[in-house]
Tab-separated table of N, CA, C and O in Angstrom:
chain	number	residue	atom	x	y	z
A	104	MET	N	103.329	116.974	103.846
A	104	MET	CA	103.111	117.020	105.269
A	104	MET	C	101.621	116.953	105.591
A	104	MET	O	101.232	116.268	106.521
A	105	THR	N	100.792	117.622	104.824
A	105	THR	CA	99.365	117.615	105.134
A	105	THR	C	98.758	116.241	104.920
A	105	THR	O	97.821	115.872	105.616
A	106	ALA	N	99.285	115.489	103.966
A	106	ALA	CA	98.771	114.141	103.734
A	106	ALA	C	99.047	113.255	104.952
A	106	ALA	O	98.203	112.438	105.343
A	107	GLN	N	100.210	113.432	105.573
A	107	GLN	CA	100.552	112.649	106.760
A	107	GLN	C	99.675	113.048	107.944
A	107	GLN	O	99.232	112.200	108.712
A	108	LEU	N	99.412	114.340	108.095
A	108	LEU	CA	98.517	114.792	109.162
A	108	LEU	C	97.114	114.236	108.955
A	108	LEU	O	96.476	113.767	109.899
A	109	ARG	N	96.634	114.292	107.725
A	109	ARG	CA	95.300	113.796	107.416
A	109	ARG	C	95.215	112.286	107.671
A	109	ARG	O	94.225	111.794	108.207
A	110	ALA	N	96.263	111.541	107.293
A	110	ALA	CA	96.273	110.091	107.503
A	110	ALA	C	96.255	109.745	108.987
A	110	ALA	O	95.661	108.741	109.393
A	111	ALA	N	96.899	110.574	109.799
A	111	ALA	CA	96.936	110.334	111.238
A	111	ALA	C	95.698	110.881	111.941
A	111	ALA	O	95.525	110.673	113.139
A	112	GLY	N	94.851	111.607	111.218
A	112	GLY	CA	93.655	112.187	111.821
A	112	GLY	C	93.952	113.408	112.657
A	112	GLY	O	93.214	113.730	113.580
A	113	LEU	N	95.045	114.103	112.333
A	113	LEU	CA	95.456	115.286	113.087
A	113	LEU	C	95.268	116.548	112.257
A	113	LEU	O	95.030	116.485	111.058
A	114	GLY	N	95.405	117.672	112.906
A	114	GLY	CA	95.338	118.956	112.236
A	114	GLY	C	96.338	119.909	112.853
A	114	GLY	O	97.015	119.580	113.821
A	115	ALA	N	96.445	121.097	112.285
A	115	ALA	CA	97.382	122.092	112.787
A	115	ALA	C	96.742	123.469	112.720
A	115	ALA	O	96.002	123.777	111.792
A	116	ILE	N	97.029	124.264	113.717
A	116	ILE	CA	96.615	125.666	113.726
A	116	ILE	C	97.875	126.471	113.485
A	116	ILE	O	98.854	126.336	114.220
A	117	ALA	N	97.864	127.304	112.453
A	117	ALA	CA	99.083	127.991	112.036
A	117	ALA	C	98.827	129.482	111.874
A	117	ALA	O	97.686	129.947	111.861
A	118	ASP	N	99.924	130.223	111.706
A	118	ASP	CA	99.805	131.657	111.473
A	118	ASP	C	99.647	131.914	109.972
A	118	ASP	O	99.589	130.990	109.168
A	119	LEU	N	99.590	133.168	109.594
A	119	LEU	CA	99.331	133.509	108.192
A	119	LEU	C	100.480	133.136	107.257
A	119	LEU	O	100.314	133.136	106.050
A	120	GLY	N	101.639	132.787	107.802
A	120	GLY	CA	102.742	132.349	106.968
A	120	GLY	C	102.493	130.995	106.334
A	120	GLY	O	103.183	130.595	105.399
A	121	CYS	N	101.519	130.273	106.823
A	121	CYS	CA	101.227	128.925	106.316
A	121	CYS	C	100.008	128.898	105.401
A	121	CYS	O	99.504	127.820	105.085
A	122	VAL	N	99.519	130.035	104.982
A	122	VAL	CA	98.378	130.064	104.070
A	122	VAL	C	98.779	129.401	102.759
A	122	VAL	O	99.833	129.681	102.205
A	123	GLY	N	97.973	128.478	102.296
A	123	GLY	CA	98.248	127.802	101.042
A	123	GLY	C	98.989	126.489	101.200
A	123	GLY	O	99.210	125.789	100.227
A	124	HIS	N	99.377	126.119	102.414
A	124	HIS	CA	100.079	124.850	102.612
A	124	HIS	C	99.145	123.663	102.626
A	124	HIS	O	99.579	122.536	102.450
A	125	ASP	N	97.865	123.900	102.855
A	125	ASP	CA	96.904	122.807	102.873
A	125	ASP	C	96.496	122.498	101.442
A	125	ASP	O	95.938	123.340	100.750
A	126	ASP	N	96.764	121.277	101.006
A	126	ASP	CA	96.491	120.902	99.622
A	126	ASP	C	95.156	120.198	99.452
A	126	ASP	O	94.922	119.545	98.442
A	127	SER	N	94.266	120.322	100.443
A	127	SER	CA	92.975	119.654	100.340
A	127	SER	C	92.068	120.404	99.376
A	127	SER	O	92.255	121.574	99.083
A	128	GLY	N	91.079	119.698	98.907
A	128	GLY	CA	90.106	120.301	98.001
A	128	GLY	C	89.150	121.206	98.755
A	128	GLY	O	89.138	121.245	99.988
A	129	PRO	N	88.305	121.916	98.033
A	129	PRO	CA	87.389	122.858	98.691
A	129	PRO	C	86.326	122.171	99.549
A	129	PRO	O	85.802	122.767	100.467
A	130	ASP	N	86.020	120.898	99.252
A	130	ASP	CA	84.986	120.208	100.016
A	130	ASP	C	85.538	119.413	101.199
A	130	ASP	O	84.787	118.943	102.035
A	131	ALA	N	86.853	119.243	101.271
A	131	ALA	CA	87.469	118.456	102.347
A	131	ALA	C	87.649	119.310	103.594
A	131	ALA	O	87.732	120.528	103.524
A	132	ASP	N	87.726	118.639	104.729
A	132	ASP	CA	88.026	119.349	105.973
A	132	ASP	C	89.477	119.811	105.930
A	132	ASP	O	90.368	119.034	105.593
A	133	PRO	N	89.756	121.050	106.281
A	133	PRO	CA	91.142	121.534	106.230
A	133	PRO	C	91.990	120.896	107.325
A	133	PRO	O	91.506	120.612	108.411
A	134	VAL	N	93.252	120.679	107.023
A	134	VAL	CA	94.192	120.142	108.000
A	134	VAL	C	94.955	121.285	108.652
A	134	VAL	O	95.205	121.274	109.842
A	135	VAL	N	95.315	122.288	107.872
A	135	VAL	CA	96.012	123.463	108.391
A	135	VAL	C	95.008	124.603	108.448
A	135	VAL	O	94.489	125.039	107.424
A	136	ILE	N	94.731	125.080	109.648
A	136	ILE	CA	93.752	126.153	109.841
A	136	ILE	C	94.512	127.444	110.119
A	136	ILE	O	95.349	127.502	111.015
A	137	THR	N	94.234	128.466	109.337
A	137	THR	CA	94.875	129.764	109.511
A	137	THR	C	93.821	130.844	109.697
A	137	THR	O	92.639	130.630	109.445
A	138	CYS	N	94.268	132.010	110.126
A	138	CYS	CA	93.378	133.154	110.289
A	138	CYS	C	93.016	133.730	108.926
A	138	CYS	O	93.592	133.372	107.908
A	139	TYR	N	92.073	134.637	108.934
A	139	TYR	CA	91.718	135.365	107.720
A	139	TYR	C	92.673	136.532	107.552
A	139	TYR	O	93.022	137.199	108.526
A	140	LYS	N	93.081	136.782	106.332
A	140	LYS	CA	93.942	137.930	106.058
A	140	LYS	C	93.112	139.206	106.073
A	140	LYS	O	91.926	139.194	105.750
A	141	ALA	N	93.762	140.302	106.406
A	141	ALA	CA	93.091	141.594	106.388
A	141	ALA	C	92.829	141.999	104.941
A	141	ALA	O	93.651	141.781	104.062
A	142	ALA	N	91.670	142.568	104.713
A	142	ALA	CA	91.301	143.006	103.373
A	142	ALA	C	91.083	144.518	103.390
A	142	ALA	O	90.971	145.139	104.448
A	143	ARG	N	91.027	145.081	102.216
A	143	ARG	CA	90.807	146.532	102.143
A	143	ARG	C	89.425	146.906	102.666
A	143	ARG	O	89.265	147.913	103.329
A	144	ASN	N	88.461	146.080	102.333
A	144	ASN	CA	87.121	146.365	102.847
A	144	ASN	C	87.036	145.881	104.296
A	144	ASN	O	87.846	145.105	104.762
A	145	LYS	N	86.050	146.340	104.994
A	145	LYS	CA	85.898	146.006	106.401
A	145	LYS	C	85.614	144.506	106.555
A	145	LYS	O	84.742	143.962	105.887
A	146	PRO	N	86.373	143.811	107.441
A	146	PRO	CA	86.145	142.367	107.586
A	146	PRO	C	84.788	142.077	108.214
A	146	PRO	O	84.262	142.869	108.994
A	147	ILE	N	84.250	140.958	107.860
A	147	ILE	CA	82.963	140.560	108.415
A	147	ILE	C	83.181	140.159	109.873
A	147	ILE	O	84.257	139.715	110.253
A	148	TRP	N	82.160	140.282	110.683
A	148	TRP	CA	82.316	140.002	112.104
A	148	TRP	C	82.644	138.536	112.346
A	148	TRP	O	83.329	138.205	113.313
A	149	GLU	N	82.199	137.634	111.457
A	149	GLU	CA	82.524	136.215	111.617
A	149	GLU	C	84.037	135.988	111.491
A	149	GLU	O	84.614	135.161	112.196
A	150	GLN	N	84.674	136.733	110.575
A	150	GLN	CA	86.120	136.608	110.412
A	150	GLN	C	86.849	137.111	111.659
A	150	GLN	O	87.825	136.515	112.097
A	151	LYS	N	86.366	138.206	112.217
A	151	LYS	CA	86.979	138.735	113.435
A	151	LYS	C	86.853	137.746	114.588
A	151	LYS	O	87.810	137.507	115.333
A	152	VAL	N	85.684	137.138	114.733
A	152	VAL	CA	85.466	136.175	115.805
A	152	VAL	C	86.355	134.949	115.597
A	152	VAL	O	86.968	134.432	116.537
A	153	SER	N	86.454	134.498	114.360
A	153	SER	CA	87.300	133.346	114.040
A	153	SER	C	88.767	133.645	114.329
A	153	SER	O	89.476	132.827	114.935
A	154	ASN	N	89.238	134.809	113.906
A	154	ASN	CA	90.630	135.194	114.159
A	154	ASN	C	90.919	135.285	115.657
A	154	ASN	O	91.976	134.880	116.125
A	155	LYS	N	89.966	135.803	116.403
A	155	LYS	CA	90.145	135.947	117.848
A	155	LYS	C	90.210	134.570	118.517
A	155	LYS	O	91.026	134.343	119.410
A	156	ALA	N	89.373	133.641	118.075
A	156	ALA	CA	89.381	132.294	118.647
A	156	ALA	C	90.691	131.573	118.330
A	156	ALA	O	91.272	130.902	119.202
A	157	LEU	N	91.170	131.698	117.103
A	157	LEU	CA	92.438	131.065	116.740
A	157	LEU	C	93.610	131.683	117.499
A	157	LEU	O	94.528	130.979	117.916
A	158	ALA	N	93.574	132.991	117.696
A	158	ALA	CA	94.638	133.657	118.455
A	158	ALA	C	94.641	133.184	119.909
A	158	ALA	O	95.704	132.998	120.502
A	159	ALA	N	93.465	132.962	120.465
A	159	ALA	CA	93.377	132.494	121.848
A	159	ALA	C	93.973	131.102	121.998
A	159	ALA	O	94.552	130.773	123.041
A	160	VAL	N	93.868	130.282	120.969
A	160	VAL	CA	94.435	128.938	121.019
A	160	VAL	C	95.943	128.987	120.810
A	160	VAL	O	96.694	128.243	121.442
A	161	ARG	N	96.421	129.855	119.929
A	161	ARG	CA	97.844	129.920	119.602
A	161	ARG	C	98.679	130.640	120.661
A	161	ARG	O	99.859	130.362	120.818
A	162	THR	N	98.091	131.550	121.401
A	162	THR	CA	98.833	132.374	122.346
A	162	THR	C	99.593	131.565	123.393
A	162	THR	O	100.790	131.803	123.592
A	163	PRO	N	98.970	130.599	124.085
A	163	PRO	CA	99.741	129.853	125.090
A	163	PRO	C	100.926	129.089	124.492
A	163	PRO	O	101.976	128.978	125.122
A	164	VAL	N	100.768	128.594	123.285
A	164	VAL	CA	101.856	127.860	122.632
A	164	VAL	C	103.015	128.805	122.327
A	164	VAL	O	104.181	128.492	122.599
A	165	GLU	N	102.703	129.970	121.767
A	165	GLU	CA	103.743	130.944	121.454
A	165	GLU	C	104.453	131.413	122.723
A	165	GLU	O	105.672	131.579	122.740
A	166	HIS	N	103.704	131.604	123.805
A	166	HIS	CA	104.311	132.016	125.071
A	166	HIS	C	105.210	130.905	125.608
A	166	HIS	O	106.274	131.185	126.175
A	167	GLY	N	104.792	129.647	125.445
A	167	GLY	CA	105.623	128.528	125.880
A	167	GLY	C	106.949	128.480	125.145
A	167	GLY	O	108.004	128.265	125.755
A	168	PHE	N	106.911	128.684	123.813
A	168	PHE	CA	108.155	128.711	123.039
A	168	PHE	C	109.046	129.867	123.495
A	168	PHE	O	110.265	129.709	123.606
A	169	ALA	N	108.447	131.009	123.768
A	169	ALA	CA	109.235	132.165	124.205
A	169	ALA	C	109.895	131.884	125.559
A	169	ALA	O	111.057	132.239	125.775
A	170	ARG	N	109.169	131.231	126.450
A	170	ARG	CA	109.746	130.912	127.752
A	170	ARG	C	110.873	129.902	127.618
A	170	ARG	O	111.874	129.980	128.327
A	171	LEU	N	110.705	128.927	126.739
A	171	LEU	CA	111.761	127.930	126.550
A	171	LEU	C	113.037	128.561	126.008
A	171	LEU	O	114.135	128.123	126.336
A	172	ARG	N	112.902	129.583	125.167
A	172	ARG	CA	114.085	130.253	124.636
A	172	ARG	C	114.879	130.948	125.737
A	172	ARG	O	116.080	131.162	125.600
A	173	ASN	N	114.219	131.317	126.830
A	173	ASN	CA	114.917	131.975	127.932
A	173	ASN	C	115.827	131.021	128.693
A	173	ASN	O	116.733	131.464	129.390
A	174	TRP	N	115.594	129.719	128.612
A	174	TRP	CA	116.441	128.745	129.292
A	174	TRP	C	117.654	128.505	128.402
A	174	TRP	O	117.635	127.728	127.469
A	175	ARG	N	118.754	129.138	128.717
A	175	ARG	CA	119.955	129.063	127.877
A	175	ARG	C	120.582	127.677	127.875
A	175	ARG	O	121.333	127.327	126.976
A	176	VAL	N	120.279	126.874	128.882
A	176	VAL	CA	120.861	125.543	128.955
A	176	VAL	C	120.436	124.688	127.767
A	176	VAL	O	121.142	123.774	127.357
A	177	LEU	N	119.293	124.987	127.177
A	177	LEU	CA	118.810	124.193	126.049
A	177	LEU	C	119.713	124.329	124.826
A	177	LEU	O	119.771	123.427	123.999
A	178	GLY	N	120.425	125.417	124.715
A	178	GLY	CA	121.338	125.598	123.586
A	178	GLY	C	122.634	124.825	123.740
A	178	GLY	O	123.399	124.681	122.791
A	179	LYS	N	122.867	124.289	124.927
A	179	LYS	CA	124.117	123.589	125.201
A	179	LYS	C	123.929	122.074	125.359
A	179	LYS	O	124.834	121.390	125.800
A	180	ILE	N	122.767	121.575	125.035
A	180	ILE	CA	122.500	120.148	125.211
A	180	ILE	C	123.291	119.344	124.186
A	180	ILE	O	123.148	119.530	122.985
A	181	ARG	N	124.129	118.457	124.689
A	181	ARG	CA	124.895	117.544	123.837
A	181	ARG	C	124.758	116.142	124.430
A	181	ARG	O	125.717	115.522	124.848
A	182	THR	N	123.550	115.658	124.506
A	182	THR	CA	123.301	114.401	125.201
A	182	THR	C	122.268	113.578	124.449
A	182	THR	O	121.794	113.960	123.381
A	183	ASP	N	121.905	112.478	125.026
A	183	ASP	CA	120.909	111.577	124.474
A	183	ASP	C	119.559	112.309	124.351
A	183	ASP	O	119.149	113.014	125.276
A	184	PRO	N	118.864	112.152	123.228
A	184	PRO	CA	117.580	112.850	123.055
A	184	PRO	C	116.551	112.519	124.142
A	184	PRO	O	115.749	113.371	124.509
A	185	ARG	N	116.585	111.298	124.663
A	185	ARG	CA	115.626	110.960	125.729
A	185	ARG	C	115.907	111.800	126.979
A	185	ARG	O	114.982	112.245	127.653
A	186	TRP	N	117.170	112.024	127.285
A	186	TRP	CA	117.528	112.852	128.434
A	186	TRP	C	117.135	114.305	128.169
A	186	TRP	O	116.649	115.000	129.054
A	187	ALA	N	117.316	114.761	126.934
A	187	ALA	CA	116.946	116.138	126.593
A	187	ALA	C	115.439	116.324	126.744
A	187	ALA	O	114.980	117.360	127.233
A	188	THR	N	114.652	115.317	126.350
A	188	THR	CA	113.198	115.403	126.503
A	188	THR	C	112.826	115.499	127.973
A	188	THR	O	111.968	116.306	128.352
A	189	ALA	N	113.460	114.686	128.810
A	189	ALA	CA	113.187	114.744	130.248
A	189	ALA	C	113.577	116.110	130.815
A	189	ALA	O	112.868	116.665	131.666
A	190	LEU	N	114.691	116.661	130.342
A	190	LEU	CA	115.136	117.977	130.805
A	190	LEU	C	114.133	119.060	130.408
A	190	LEU	O	113.772	119.914	131.225
A	191	VAL	N	113.664	119.018	129.183
A	191	VAL	CA	112.691	120.020	128.724
A	191	VAL	C	111.394	119.898	129.522
A	191	VAL	O	110.796	120.909	129.913
A	192	ARG	N	110.961	118.687	129.788
A	192	ARG	CA	109.741	118.507	130.598
A	192	ARG	C	109.930	119.090	132.000
A	192	ARG	O	109.027	119.740	132.529
A	193	ALA	N	111.077	118.838	132.596
A	193	ALA	CA	111.343	119.378	133.926
A	193	ALA	C	111.357	120.908	133.900
A	193	ALA	O	110.810	121.558	134.793
A	194	LEU	N	111.978	121.483	132.869
A	194	LEU	CA	112.009	122.942	132.759
A	194	LEU	C	110.613	123.517	132.555
A	194	LEU	O	110.291	124.581	133.093
A	195	LEU	N	109.772	122.820	131.798
A	195	LEU	CA	108.397	123.287	131.614
A	195	LEU	C	107.626	123.261	132.925
A	195	LEU	O	106.844	124.169	133.210
A	196	VAL	N	107.840	122.227	133.725
A	196	VAL	CA	107.169	122.169	135.032
A	196	VAL	C	107.607	123.340	135.899
A	196	VAL	O	106.789	124.014	136.515
A	197	LEU	N	108.905	123.598	135.936
A	197	LEU	CA	109.407	124.723	136.724
A	197	LEU	C	108.870	126.055	136.211
A	197	LEU	O	108.489	126.932	136.989
A	198	THR	N	108.845	126.196	134.890
A	198	THR	CA	108.343	127.439	134.304
A	198	THR	C	106.863	127.637	134.611
A	198	THR	O	106.433	128.726	134.991
A	199	ASN	N	106.065	126.582	134.454
A	199	ASN	CA	104.628	126.699	134.749
A	199	ASN	C	104.383	127.005	136.208
A	199	ASN	O	103.491	127.771	136.541
A	200	ARG	N	105.182	126.420	137.075
A	200	ARG	CA	105.033	126.696	138.500
A	200	ARG	C	105.376	128.160	138.803
A	200	ARG	O	104.705	128.819	139.590
A	201	GLU	N	106.414	128.664	138.159
A	201	GLU	CA	106.816	130.052	138.372
A	201	GLU	C	105.773	131.019	137.824
A	201	GLU	O	105.467	132.032	138.441
A	202	VAL	N	105.216	130.699	136.662
A	202	VAL	CA	104.240	131.590	136.022
A	202	VAL	C	102.931	131.605	136.788
A	202	VAL	O	102.269	132.629	136.903
A	203	SER	N	102.544	130.452	137.353
A	203	SER	CA	101.239	130.367	138.014
A	203	SER	C	101.229	130.939	139.426
A	203	SER	O	100.205	130.939	140.084
A	204	ARG	N	102.353	131.449	139.894
A	204	ARG	CA	102.374	132.051	141.232
A	204	ARG	C	101.523	133.259	141.330
A	204	ARG	O	101.353	134.116	140.646
């Protein structure tokens, strides 16, 4: 998977469950970026800042997935995938409008 991301010029921000999935060498740019794991010794402030920045990027995505799970109609979709995509987009618009009130 990382080879395909690298070939497309893309990357991914992931949680700590994906540590070790990036098969790049130490000198290559990472494709899968994860937070630093907690260590017994006190973490360096750079690690804390990095973890905070990655969490700020991941939070809206995680909240979006959580909101989509609340729409029970998505579990009952038995239709053309193009129609399902349009339905999900419409639900996201409604959800964003409701959240931004």
